[in-house]
CSV table of C-alpha atoms in Angstrom, one decimal:
chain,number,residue,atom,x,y,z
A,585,UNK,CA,0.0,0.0,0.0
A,586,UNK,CA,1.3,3.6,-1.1
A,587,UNK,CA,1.2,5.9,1.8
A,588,UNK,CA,1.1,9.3,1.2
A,589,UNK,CA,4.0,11.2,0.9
A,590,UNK,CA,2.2,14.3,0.4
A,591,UNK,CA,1.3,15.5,4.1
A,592,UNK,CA,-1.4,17.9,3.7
A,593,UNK,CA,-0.6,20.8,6.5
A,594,UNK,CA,-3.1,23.2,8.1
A,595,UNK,CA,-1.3,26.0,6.4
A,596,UNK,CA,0.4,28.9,8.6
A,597,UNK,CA,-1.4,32.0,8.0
A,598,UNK,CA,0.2,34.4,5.4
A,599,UNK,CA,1.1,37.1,7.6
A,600,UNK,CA,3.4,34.9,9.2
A,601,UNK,CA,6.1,37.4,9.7
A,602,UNK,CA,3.8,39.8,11.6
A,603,UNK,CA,1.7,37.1,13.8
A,604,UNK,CA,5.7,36.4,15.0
A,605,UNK,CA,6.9,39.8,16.2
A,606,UNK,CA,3.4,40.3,17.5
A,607,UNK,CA,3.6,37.1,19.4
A,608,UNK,CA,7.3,38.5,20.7
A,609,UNK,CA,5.5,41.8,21.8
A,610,UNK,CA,3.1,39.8,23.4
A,611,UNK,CA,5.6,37.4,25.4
A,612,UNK,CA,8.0,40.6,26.3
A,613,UNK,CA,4.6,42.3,28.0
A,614,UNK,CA,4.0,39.6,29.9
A,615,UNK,CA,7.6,39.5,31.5
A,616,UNK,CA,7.4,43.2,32.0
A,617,UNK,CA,4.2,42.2,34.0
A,618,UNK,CA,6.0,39.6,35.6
A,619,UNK,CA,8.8,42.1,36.8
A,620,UNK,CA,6.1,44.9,37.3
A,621,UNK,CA,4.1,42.6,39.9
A,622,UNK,CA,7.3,42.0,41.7
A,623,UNK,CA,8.2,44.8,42.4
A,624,UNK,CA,5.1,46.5,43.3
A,625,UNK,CA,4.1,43.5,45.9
A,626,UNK,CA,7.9,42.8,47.0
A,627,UNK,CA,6.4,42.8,51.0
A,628,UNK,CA,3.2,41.2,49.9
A,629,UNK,CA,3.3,37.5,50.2
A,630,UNK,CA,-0.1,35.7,49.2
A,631,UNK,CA,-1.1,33.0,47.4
A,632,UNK,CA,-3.3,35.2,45.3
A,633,UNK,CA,0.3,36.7,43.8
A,634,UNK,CA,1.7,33.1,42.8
A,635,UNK,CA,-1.0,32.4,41.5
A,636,UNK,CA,-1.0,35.1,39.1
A,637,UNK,CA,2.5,34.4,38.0
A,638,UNK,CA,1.5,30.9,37.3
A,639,UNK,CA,-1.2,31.8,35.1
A,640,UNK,CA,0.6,34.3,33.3
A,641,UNK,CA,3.6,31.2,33.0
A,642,UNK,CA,0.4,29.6,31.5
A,643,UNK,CA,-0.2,32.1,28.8
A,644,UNK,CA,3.5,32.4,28.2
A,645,UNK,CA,3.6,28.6,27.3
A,646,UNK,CA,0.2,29.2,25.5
A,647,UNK,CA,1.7,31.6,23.2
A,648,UNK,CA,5.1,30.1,22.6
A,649,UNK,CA,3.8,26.4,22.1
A,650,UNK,CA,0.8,27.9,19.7
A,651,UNK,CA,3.0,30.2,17.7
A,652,UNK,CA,6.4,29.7,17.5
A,653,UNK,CA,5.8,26.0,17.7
A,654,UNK,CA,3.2,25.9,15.3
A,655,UNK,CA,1.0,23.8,17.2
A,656,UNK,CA,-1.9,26.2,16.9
A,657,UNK,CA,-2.2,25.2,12.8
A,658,UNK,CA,-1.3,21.3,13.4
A,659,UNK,CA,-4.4,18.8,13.4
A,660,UNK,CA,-6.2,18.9,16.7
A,661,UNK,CA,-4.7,15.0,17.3
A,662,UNK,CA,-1.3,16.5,18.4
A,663,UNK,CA,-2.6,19.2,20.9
A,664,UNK,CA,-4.4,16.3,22.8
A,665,UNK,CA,-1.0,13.8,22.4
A,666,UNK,CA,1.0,16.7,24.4
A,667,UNK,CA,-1.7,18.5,26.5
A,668,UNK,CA,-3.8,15.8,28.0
A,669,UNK,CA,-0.4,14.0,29.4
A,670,UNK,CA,0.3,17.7,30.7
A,671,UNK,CA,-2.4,18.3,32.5
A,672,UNK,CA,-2.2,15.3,35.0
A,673,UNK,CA,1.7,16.3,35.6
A,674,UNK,CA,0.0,19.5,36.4
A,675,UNK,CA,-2.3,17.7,38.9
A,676,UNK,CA,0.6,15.5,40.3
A,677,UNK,CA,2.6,18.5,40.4
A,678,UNK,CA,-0.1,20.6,42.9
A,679,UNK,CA,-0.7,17.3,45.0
A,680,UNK,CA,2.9,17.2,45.9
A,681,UNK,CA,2.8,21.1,46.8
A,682,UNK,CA,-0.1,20.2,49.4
A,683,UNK,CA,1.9,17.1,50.4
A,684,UNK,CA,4.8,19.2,51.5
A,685,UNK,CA,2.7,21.8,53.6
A,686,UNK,CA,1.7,18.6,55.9
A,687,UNK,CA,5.3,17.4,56.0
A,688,UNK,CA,6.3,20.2,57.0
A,689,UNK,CA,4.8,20.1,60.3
A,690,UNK,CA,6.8,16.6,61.0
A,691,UNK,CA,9.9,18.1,60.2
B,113,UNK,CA,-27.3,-13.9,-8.8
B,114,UNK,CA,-25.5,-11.4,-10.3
B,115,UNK,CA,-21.7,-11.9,-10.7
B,116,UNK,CA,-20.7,-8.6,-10.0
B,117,UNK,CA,-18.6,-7.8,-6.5
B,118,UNK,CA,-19.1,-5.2,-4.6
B,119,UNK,CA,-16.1,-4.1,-2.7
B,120,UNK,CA,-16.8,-3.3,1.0
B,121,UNK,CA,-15.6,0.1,1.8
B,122,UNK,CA,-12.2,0.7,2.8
B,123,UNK,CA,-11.9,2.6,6.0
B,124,UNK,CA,-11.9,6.0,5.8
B,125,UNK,CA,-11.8,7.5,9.5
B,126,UNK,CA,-8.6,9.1,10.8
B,127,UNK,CA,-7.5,6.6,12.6
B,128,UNK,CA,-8.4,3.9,9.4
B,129,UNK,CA,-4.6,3.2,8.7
B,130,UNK,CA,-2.6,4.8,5.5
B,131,UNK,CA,-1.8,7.8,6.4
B,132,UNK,CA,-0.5,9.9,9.6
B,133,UNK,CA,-3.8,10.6,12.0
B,134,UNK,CA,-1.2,14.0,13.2
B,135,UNK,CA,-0.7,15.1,9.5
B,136,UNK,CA,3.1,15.9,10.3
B,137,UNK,CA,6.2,13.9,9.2
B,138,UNK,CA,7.6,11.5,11.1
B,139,UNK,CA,10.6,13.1,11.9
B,140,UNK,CA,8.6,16.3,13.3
B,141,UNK,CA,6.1,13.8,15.6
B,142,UNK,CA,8.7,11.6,17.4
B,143,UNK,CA,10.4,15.2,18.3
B,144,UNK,CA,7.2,16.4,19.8
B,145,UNK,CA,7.2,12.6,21.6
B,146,UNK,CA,10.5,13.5,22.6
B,147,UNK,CA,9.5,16.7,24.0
B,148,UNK,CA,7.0,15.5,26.1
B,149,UNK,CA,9.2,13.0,27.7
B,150,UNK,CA,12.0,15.6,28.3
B,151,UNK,CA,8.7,17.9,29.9
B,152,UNK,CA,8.3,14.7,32.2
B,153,UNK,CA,11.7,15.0,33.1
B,154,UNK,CA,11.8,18.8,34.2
B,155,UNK,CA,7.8,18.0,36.1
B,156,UNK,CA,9.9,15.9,38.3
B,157,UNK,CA,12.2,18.1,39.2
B,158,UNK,CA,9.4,20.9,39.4
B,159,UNK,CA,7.7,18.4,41.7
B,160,UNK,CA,10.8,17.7,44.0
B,161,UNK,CA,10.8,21.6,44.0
B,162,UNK,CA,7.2,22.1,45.2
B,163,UNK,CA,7.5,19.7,47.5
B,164,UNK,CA,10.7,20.5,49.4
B,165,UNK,CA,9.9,23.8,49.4
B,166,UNK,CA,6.9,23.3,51.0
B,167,UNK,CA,8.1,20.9,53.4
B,168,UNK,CA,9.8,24.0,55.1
B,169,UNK,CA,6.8,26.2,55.0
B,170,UNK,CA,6.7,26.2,59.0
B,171,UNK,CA,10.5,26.0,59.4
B,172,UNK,CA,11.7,28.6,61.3
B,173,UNK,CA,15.2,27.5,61.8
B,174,UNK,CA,16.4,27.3,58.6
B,175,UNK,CA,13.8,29.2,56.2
B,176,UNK,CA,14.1,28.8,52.8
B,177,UNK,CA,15.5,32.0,51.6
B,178,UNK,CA,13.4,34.4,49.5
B,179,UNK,CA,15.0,34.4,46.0
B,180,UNK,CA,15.3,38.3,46.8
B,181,UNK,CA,18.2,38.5,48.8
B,182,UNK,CA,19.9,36.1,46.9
B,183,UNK,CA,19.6,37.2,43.1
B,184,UNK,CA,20.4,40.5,43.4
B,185,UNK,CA,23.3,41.0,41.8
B,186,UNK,CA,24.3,42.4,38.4
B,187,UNK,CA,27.5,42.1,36.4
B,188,UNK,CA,29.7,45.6,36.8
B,189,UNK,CA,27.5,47.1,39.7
B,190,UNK,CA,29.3,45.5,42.7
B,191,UNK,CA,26.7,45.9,46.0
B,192,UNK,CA,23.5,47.4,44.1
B,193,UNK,CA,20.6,45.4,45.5
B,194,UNK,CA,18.8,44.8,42.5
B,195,UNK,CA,16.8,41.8,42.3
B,196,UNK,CA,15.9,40.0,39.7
B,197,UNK,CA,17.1,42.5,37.2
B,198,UNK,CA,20.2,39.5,35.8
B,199,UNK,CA,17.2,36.9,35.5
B,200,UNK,CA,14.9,39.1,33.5
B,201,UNK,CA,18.0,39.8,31.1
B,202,UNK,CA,18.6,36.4,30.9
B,203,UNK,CA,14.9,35.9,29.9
B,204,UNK,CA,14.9,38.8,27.4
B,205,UNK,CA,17.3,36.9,25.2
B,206,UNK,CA,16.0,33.9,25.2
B,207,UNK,CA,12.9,34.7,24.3
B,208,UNK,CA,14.5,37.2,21.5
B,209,UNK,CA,16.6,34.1,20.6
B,210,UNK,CA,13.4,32.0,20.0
B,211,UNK,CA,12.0,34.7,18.0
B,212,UNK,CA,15.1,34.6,15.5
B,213,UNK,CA,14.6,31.1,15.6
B,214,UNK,CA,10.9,30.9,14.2
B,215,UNK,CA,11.7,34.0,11.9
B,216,UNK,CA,14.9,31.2,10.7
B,217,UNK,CA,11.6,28.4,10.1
B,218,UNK,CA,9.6,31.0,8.4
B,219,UNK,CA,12.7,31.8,5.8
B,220,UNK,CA,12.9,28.0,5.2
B,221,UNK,CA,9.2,27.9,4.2
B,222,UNK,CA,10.3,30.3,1.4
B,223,UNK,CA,13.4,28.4,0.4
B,224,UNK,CA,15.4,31.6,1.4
B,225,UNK,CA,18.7,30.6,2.1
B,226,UNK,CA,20.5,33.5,3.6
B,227,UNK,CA,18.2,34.5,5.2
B,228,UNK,CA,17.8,31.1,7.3
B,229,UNK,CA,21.7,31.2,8.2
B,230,UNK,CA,21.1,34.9,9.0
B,231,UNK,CA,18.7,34.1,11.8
B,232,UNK,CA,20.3,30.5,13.0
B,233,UNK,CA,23.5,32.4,13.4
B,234,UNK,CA,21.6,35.1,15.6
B,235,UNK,CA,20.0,32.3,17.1
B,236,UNK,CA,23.2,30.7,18.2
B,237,UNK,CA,24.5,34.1,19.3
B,238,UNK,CA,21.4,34.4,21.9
B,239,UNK,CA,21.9,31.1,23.3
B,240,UNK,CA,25.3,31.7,23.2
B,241,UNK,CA,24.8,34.8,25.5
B,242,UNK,CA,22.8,32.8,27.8
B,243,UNK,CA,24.7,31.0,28.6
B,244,UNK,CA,27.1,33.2,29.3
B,245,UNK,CA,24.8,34.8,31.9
B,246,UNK,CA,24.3,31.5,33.2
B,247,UNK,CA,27.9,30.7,33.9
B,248,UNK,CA,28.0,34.5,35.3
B,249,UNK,CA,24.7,33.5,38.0
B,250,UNK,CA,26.5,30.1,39.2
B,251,UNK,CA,29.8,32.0,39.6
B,252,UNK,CA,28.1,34.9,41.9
B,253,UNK,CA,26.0,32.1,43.4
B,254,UNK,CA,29.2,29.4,44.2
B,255,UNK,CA,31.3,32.8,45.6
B,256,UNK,CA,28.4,34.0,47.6
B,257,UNK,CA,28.6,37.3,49.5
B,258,UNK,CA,31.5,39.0,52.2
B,259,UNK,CA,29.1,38.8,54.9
B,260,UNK,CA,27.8,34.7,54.1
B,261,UNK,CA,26.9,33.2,57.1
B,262,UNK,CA,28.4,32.3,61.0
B,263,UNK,CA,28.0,29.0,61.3
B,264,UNK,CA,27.8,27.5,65.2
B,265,UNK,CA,31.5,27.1,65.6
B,266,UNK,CA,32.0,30.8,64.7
B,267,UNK,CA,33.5,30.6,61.3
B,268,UNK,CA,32.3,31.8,58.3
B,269,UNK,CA,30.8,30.3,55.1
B,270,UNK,CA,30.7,32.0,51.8
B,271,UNK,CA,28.8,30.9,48.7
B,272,UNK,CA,27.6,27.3,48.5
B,273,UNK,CA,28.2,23.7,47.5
B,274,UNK,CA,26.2,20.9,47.1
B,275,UNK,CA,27.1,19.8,51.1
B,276,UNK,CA,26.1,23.9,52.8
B,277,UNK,CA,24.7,27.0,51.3
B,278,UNK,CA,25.0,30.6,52.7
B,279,UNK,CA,21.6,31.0,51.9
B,280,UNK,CA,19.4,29.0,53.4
B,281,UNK,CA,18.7,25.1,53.3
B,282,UNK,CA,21.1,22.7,51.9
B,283,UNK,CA,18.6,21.5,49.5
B,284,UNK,CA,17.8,25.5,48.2
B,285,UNK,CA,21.5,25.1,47.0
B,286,UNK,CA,21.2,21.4,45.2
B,287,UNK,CA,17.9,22.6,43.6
B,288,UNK,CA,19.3,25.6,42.4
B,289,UNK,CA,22.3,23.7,40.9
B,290,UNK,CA,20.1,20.4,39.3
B,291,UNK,CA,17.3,23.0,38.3
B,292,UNK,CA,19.3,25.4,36.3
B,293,UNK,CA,21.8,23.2,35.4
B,294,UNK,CA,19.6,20.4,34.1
B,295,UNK,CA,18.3,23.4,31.7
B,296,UNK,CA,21.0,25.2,30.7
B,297,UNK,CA,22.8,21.8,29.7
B,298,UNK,CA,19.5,21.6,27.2
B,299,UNK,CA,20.6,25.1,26.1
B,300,UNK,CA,24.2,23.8,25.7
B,301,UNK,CA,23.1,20.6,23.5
B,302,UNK,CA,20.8,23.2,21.6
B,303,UNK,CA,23.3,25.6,20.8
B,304,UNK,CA,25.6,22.5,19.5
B,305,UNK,CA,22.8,21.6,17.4
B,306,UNK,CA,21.9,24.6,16.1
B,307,UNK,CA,25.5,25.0,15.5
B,308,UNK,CA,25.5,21.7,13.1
B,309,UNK,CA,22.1,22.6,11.5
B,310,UNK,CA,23.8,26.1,10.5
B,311,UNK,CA,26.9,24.5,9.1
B,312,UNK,CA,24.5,22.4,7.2
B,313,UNK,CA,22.0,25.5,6.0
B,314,UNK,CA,25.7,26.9,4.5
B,315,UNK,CA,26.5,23.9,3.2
B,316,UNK,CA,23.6,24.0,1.4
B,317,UNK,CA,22.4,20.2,2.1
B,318,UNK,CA,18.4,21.8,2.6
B,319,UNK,CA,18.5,23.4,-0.8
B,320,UNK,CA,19.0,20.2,-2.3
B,321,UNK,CA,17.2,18.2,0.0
B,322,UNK,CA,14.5,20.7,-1.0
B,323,UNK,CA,13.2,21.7,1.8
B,324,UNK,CA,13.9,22.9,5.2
B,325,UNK,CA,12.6,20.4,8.1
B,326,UNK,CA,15.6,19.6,9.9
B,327,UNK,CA,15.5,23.8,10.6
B,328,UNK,CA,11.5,23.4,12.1
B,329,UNK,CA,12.5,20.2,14.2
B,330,UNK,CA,15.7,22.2,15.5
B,331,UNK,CA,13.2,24.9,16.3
B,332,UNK,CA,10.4,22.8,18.2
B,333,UNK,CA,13.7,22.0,20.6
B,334,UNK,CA,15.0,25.1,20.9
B,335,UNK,CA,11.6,26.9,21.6
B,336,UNK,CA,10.9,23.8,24.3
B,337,UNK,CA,14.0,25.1,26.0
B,338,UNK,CA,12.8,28.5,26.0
B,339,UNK,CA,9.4,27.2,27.3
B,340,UNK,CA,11.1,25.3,30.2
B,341,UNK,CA,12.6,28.6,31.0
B,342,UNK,CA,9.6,30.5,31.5
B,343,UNK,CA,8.8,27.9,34.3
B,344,UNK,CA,12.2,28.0,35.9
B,345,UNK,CA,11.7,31.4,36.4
B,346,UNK,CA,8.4,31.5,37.4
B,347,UNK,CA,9.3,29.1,40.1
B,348,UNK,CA,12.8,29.7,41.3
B,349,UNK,CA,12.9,33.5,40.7
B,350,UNK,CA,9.5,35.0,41.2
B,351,UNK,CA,7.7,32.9,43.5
């Protein structure tokens, strides 16, 4: 049986160029957010404040694994092969958080 | 009876066998595989992180040090307290390195073969330079400071190893080390391959091969290390 050597891609979108350097604006905000937050709330310690530069990790990752590498115009079959896995290291990774807040009372 | 046969229908579905469910070439899906096994790899690491940390929440003997007061230092600006300011370099050009990257994956799309070695060799030159920065941070963070700290016999210790650290809890230091180390040996290895893929763009063994893959599967590494970065310093430096 032939298989087909021809893969037909979702293509990129024309304005490739542009969607890039916007994307690198986009990150660079972010960071500046990042670094803004920090310094603003240097005495503040919350949860509320980790939290944020989680999800802002999050929408870093979103943008660099969407853009740059490409994943946003691949068939939906990949995003599930790399984000499903993810999401329970995710899980494991808050369950071991909460684990050490209880050992830390044995110690 | 008629002695005509009708063929049953040959499987169709995306999963029906013949041709790739992903629609990308091999070569491009066992590097995303690849990828997700090294992100397993820096999770557990994360998740030794989180839970060490946390395991000295209510320590009051040994605290774990707030990343604050003991990043603070920048390269020709000897006792300025500035936190944080090295890291957020360091994070500047990597993400500017990943942006020369994709621009070097865009250029191959186009068959433009100048323009790919352009941005591979600026590429290389970012990771180039952080690593540099890299082997600046250990350095400050090995030395440690004049005052380090009095230990219960009365001497001093500066800086840190993986035994004692100035700073705070001998596992701070060993985190620090495997953490960033573990990554910026990826940022090694990517700067080596980037290295061979730009000898190979020059060569010019793409523009006979006719296109330019080897530059986009070079790229999904390279941005994964720049991915992994975001994390590390989300978790080591901010929080």
């Amino acid at each position: 049986m032939h298989i087909e050597e021809h893969l037909e891609h979702t293509e990129p979108p024309k304005d490739m160029k542009k969607q890039i350097w916007k994307t690198f604006w986009i990150l660079f905000a972010l960071t500046v957010v990042d670094i803004a937050v920090y310094f603003q709330l240097m005495e503040y310690h919350s949860g509320y404040k980790n939290a944020l530069f989680i999800i802002l990790g999050v929408v870093k990752a979103y943008f660099i694994v969407g853009i740059f590498m490409h994943m946003k115009f691949e068939k939906k079959w990949l995003p599930y092969l790399i984000i499903v896995p993810m999401i329970f290291v995710m899980y494991l990774i808050t369950l071991m958080v909460i684990e050490g807040n209880y050992t830390s009372f044995l110690r | 009876m008629s002695e005509t046969t009708t063929l049953t229908n040959v499987k169709t579905g995306t999963w029906g066998g013949g041709k790739s469910p992903f629609s990308i070439s091999y070569g491009k899906l066992m590097m995303w595989i690849f990828l997700l096994s090294d992100a397993f790899t820096f999770s557990s690491l994360l998740v030794a992180y989180g839970f060490i940390r946390h395991s000295y929440a209510s320590n009051l003997v040994t605290p774990w040090p707030s990343p604050d007061h003991v990043f603070n230092h920048f390269p020709f600006l000897h006792g300025v307290h500035l936190p944080l300011m090295f890291v957020s370099l360091m994070t500047f050009i990597l993400i500017f390195s990943s942006v020369t990257m994709v621009l070097a994956v865009e250029a191959g799309h186009r068959m433009a073969k100048k323009e790919v070695g352009m941005y591979m060799f600026l590429t290389i030159l970012g990771g180039i330079g952080f690593l540099s920065c890299q082997a600046w941070e250990w350095t400050q963070f090995i030395t440690g400071t004049h005052e380090g700290r009095m230990l219960a016999d009365g001497s001093i210790f500066h800086g840190a190893n993986l035994q004692m650290n100035q700073y705070g809890p001998t596992p701070f230091g060993d985190l620090f080390f495997i953490v960033t180390g573990f990554h910026g040996f990826h940022v090694l290895s990517g700067v080596v391959i980037n290295i061979i893929i730009y000898l190979n763009v020059l060569g010019g063994t793409y523009e006979k091969r006719g296109h330019y893959e080897m530059v986009e599967k070079v790229g999904l590494y390279w941005h994964f290390v720049d991915l992994v970065w975001v994390f590390v310093f989300t978790f080591y430096y901010l929080i």
